[in-house]
Short mmCIF file of C-alpha atoms in Angstrom, two decimals:
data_model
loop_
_atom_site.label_atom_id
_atom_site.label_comp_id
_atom_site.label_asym_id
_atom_site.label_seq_id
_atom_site.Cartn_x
_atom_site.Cartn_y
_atom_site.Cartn_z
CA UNK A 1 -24.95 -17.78 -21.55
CA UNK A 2 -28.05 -17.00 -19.88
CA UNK A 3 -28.20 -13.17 -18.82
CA UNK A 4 -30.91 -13.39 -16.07
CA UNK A 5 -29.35 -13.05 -12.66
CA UNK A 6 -30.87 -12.94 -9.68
CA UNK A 7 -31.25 -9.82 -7.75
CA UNK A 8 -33.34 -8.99 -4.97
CA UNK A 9 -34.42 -5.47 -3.61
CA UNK A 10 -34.79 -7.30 0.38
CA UNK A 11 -31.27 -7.75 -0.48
CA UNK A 12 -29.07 -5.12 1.80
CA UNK A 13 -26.39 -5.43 -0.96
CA UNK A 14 -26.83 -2.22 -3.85
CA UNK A 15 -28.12 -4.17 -7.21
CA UNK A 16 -24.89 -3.28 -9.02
CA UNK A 17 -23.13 -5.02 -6.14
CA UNK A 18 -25.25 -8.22 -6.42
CA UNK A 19 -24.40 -8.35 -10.32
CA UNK A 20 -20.83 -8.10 -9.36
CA UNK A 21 -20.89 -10.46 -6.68
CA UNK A 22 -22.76 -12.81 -9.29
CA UNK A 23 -20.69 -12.43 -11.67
CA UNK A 24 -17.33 -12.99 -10.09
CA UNK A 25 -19.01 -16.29 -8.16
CA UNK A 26 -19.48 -17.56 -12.08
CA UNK A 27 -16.28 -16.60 -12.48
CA UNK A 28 -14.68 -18.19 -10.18
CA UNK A 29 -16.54 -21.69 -10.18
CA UNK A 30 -16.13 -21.73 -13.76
CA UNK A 31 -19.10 -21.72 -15.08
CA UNK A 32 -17.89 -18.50 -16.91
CA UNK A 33 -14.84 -19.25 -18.55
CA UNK A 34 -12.19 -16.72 -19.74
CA UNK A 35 -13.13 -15.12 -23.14
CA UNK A 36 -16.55 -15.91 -23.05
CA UNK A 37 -19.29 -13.36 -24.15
CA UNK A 38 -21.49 -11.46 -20.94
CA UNK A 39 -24.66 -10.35 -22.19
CA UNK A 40 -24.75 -6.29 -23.24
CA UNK A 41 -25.04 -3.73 -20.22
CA UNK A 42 -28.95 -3.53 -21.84
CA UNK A 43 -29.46 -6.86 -22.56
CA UNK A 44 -28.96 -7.88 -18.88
CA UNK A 45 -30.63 -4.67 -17.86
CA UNK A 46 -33.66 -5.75 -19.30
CA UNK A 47 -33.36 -9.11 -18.27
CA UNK A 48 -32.59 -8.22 -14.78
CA UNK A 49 -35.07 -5.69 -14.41
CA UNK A 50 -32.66 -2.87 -13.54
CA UNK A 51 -31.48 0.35 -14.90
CA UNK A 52 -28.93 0.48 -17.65
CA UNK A 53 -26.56 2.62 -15.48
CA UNK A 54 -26.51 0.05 -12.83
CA UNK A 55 -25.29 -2.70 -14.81
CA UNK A 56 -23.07 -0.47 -16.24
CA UNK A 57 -21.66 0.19 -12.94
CA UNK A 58 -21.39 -3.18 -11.99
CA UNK A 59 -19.33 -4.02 -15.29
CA UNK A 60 -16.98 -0.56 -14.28
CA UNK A 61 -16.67 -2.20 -11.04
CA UNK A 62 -16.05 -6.21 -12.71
CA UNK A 63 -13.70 -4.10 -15.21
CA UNK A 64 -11.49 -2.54 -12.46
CA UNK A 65 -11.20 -5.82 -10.62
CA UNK A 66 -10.11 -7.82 -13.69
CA UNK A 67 -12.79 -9.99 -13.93
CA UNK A 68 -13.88 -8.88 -16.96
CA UNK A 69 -12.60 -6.79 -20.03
CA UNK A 70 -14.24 -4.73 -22.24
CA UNK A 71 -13.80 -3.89 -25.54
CA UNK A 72 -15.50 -0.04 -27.25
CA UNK A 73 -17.82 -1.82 -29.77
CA UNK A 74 -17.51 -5.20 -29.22
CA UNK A 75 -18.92 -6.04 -25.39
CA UNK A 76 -17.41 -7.06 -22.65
CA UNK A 77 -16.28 -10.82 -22.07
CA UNK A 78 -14.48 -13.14 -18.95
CA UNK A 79 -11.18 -11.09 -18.97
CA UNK A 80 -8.23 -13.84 -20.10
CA UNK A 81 -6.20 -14.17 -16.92
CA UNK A 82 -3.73 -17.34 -16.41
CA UNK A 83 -5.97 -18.49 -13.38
CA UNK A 84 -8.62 -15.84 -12.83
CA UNK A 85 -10.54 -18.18 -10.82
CA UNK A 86 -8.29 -19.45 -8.72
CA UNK A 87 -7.14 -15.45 -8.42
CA UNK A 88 -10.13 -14.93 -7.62
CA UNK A 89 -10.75 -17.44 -4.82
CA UNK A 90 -7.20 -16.10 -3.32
CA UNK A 91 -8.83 -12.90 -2.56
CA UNK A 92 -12.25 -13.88 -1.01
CA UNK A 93 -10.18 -16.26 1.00
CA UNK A 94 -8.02 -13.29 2.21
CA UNK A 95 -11.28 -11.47 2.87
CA UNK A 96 -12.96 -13.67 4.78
CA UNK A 97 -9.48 -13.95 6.84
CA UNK A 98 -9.65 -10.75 7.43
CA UNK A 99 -13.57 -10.77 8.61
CA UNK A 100 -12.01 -13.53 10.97
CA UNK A 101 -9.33 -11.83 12.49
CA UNK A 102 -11.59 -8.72 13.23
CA UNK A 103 -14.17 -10.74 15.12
CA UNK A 104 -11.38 -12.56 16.83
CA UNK A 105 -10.16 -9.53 17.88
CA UNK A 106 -14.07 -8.31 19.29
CA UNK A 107 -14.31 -11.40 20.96
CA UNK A 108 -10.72 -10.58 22.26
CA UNK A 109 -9.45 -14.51 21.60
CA UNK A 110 -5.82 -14.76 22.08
CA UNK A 111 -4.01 -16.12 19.24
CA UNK A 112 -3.69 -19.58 20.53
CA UNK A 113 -7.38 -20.00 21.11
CA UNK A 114 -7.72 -18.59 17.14
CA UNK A 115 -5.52 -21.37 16.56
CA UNK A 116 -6.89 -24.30 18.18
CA UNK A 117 -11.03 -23.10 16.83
CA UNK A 118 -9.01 -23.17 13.32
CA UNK A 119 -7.51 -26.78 13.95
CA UNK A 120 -10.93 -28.18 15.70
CA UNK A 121 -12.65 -26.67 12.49
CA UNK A 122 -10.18 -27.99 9.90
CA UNK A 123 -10.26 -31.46 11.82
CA UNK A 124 -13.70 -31.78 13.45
CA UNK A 125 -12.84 -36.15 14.42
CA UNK A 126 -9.95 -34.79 16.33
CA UNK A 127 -11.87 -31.80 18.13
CA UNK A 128 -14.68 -32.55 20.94
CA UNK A 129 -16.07 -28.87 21.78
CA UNK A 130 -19.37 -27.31 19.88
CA UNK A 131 -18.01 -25.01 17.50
CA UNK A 132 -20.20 -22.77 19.77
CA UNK A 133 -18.47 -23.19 22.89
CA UNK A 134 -15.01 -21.88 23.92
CA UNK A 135 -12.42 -24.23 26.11
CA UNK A 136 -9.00 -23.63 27.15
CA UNK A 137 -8.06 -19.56 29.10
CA UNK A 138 -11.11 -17.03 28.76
CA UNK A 139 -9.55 -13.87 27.63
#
């Protein structure tokens, strides 16, 4: 596994939240697999260029989520879930359903038009509007 992620200080995102993020996006597309060995907290400190106590929050926070377990003495590895990934996906996808719902609400779109953007987008052949522009009742 190779420890060196890649973390960015332009990045508005804290670096213990960019490991995390990282981490869980290996996670979940699999090229982490359940089990599997992550580098020390100081090995990817050092390879990272950060402080120890940042990737130690990061695994705390990785830990907590149930992405990974650790064990006193022996590291901390993919934690063994039946289908962490696919877990995993479940809750960004409820997340970013949530991040859609709260700008449809800004843009104060009625449900049906939240509908129809979600059908155009799922089927673009059938759809003939810019995913830009709006059609049908403004709000």
């Amino acid at each position: 596994m190779n420890p060196e992620l890649f973390l960015s200080a332009s990045d508005p995102r804290p670096m213990y939240q960019q490991i995390v993020d990282q981490v869980t996006a290996k996670v979940m597309a699999g090229d982490w697999s359940a089990g599997q060995s992550l580098p020390s907290i100081r090995e990817l400190a050092a390879a990272s260029r950060v402080s120890v106590i940042t990737v130690r929050r990061a695994y705390e926070e990785l830990e907590r989520a149930g992405v990974i377990a650790t064990r006193q003495g022996k590291g901390s590895v993919v934690a063994e879930g039946g289908d962490l990934p696919t877990a995993l996906m479940h809750e960004e996808l409820q997340r970013q359903l949530e991040a859609l719902l709260a700008c449809a609400g800004r843009l104060g779109l009625p449900r049906s038009e939240l509908h129809r953007l979600i059908d155009q987008a799922a089927n673009p052949e059938t759809g003939t509007a810019n995913p830009g522009t709006r059609q049908g009742p403004t709000p």
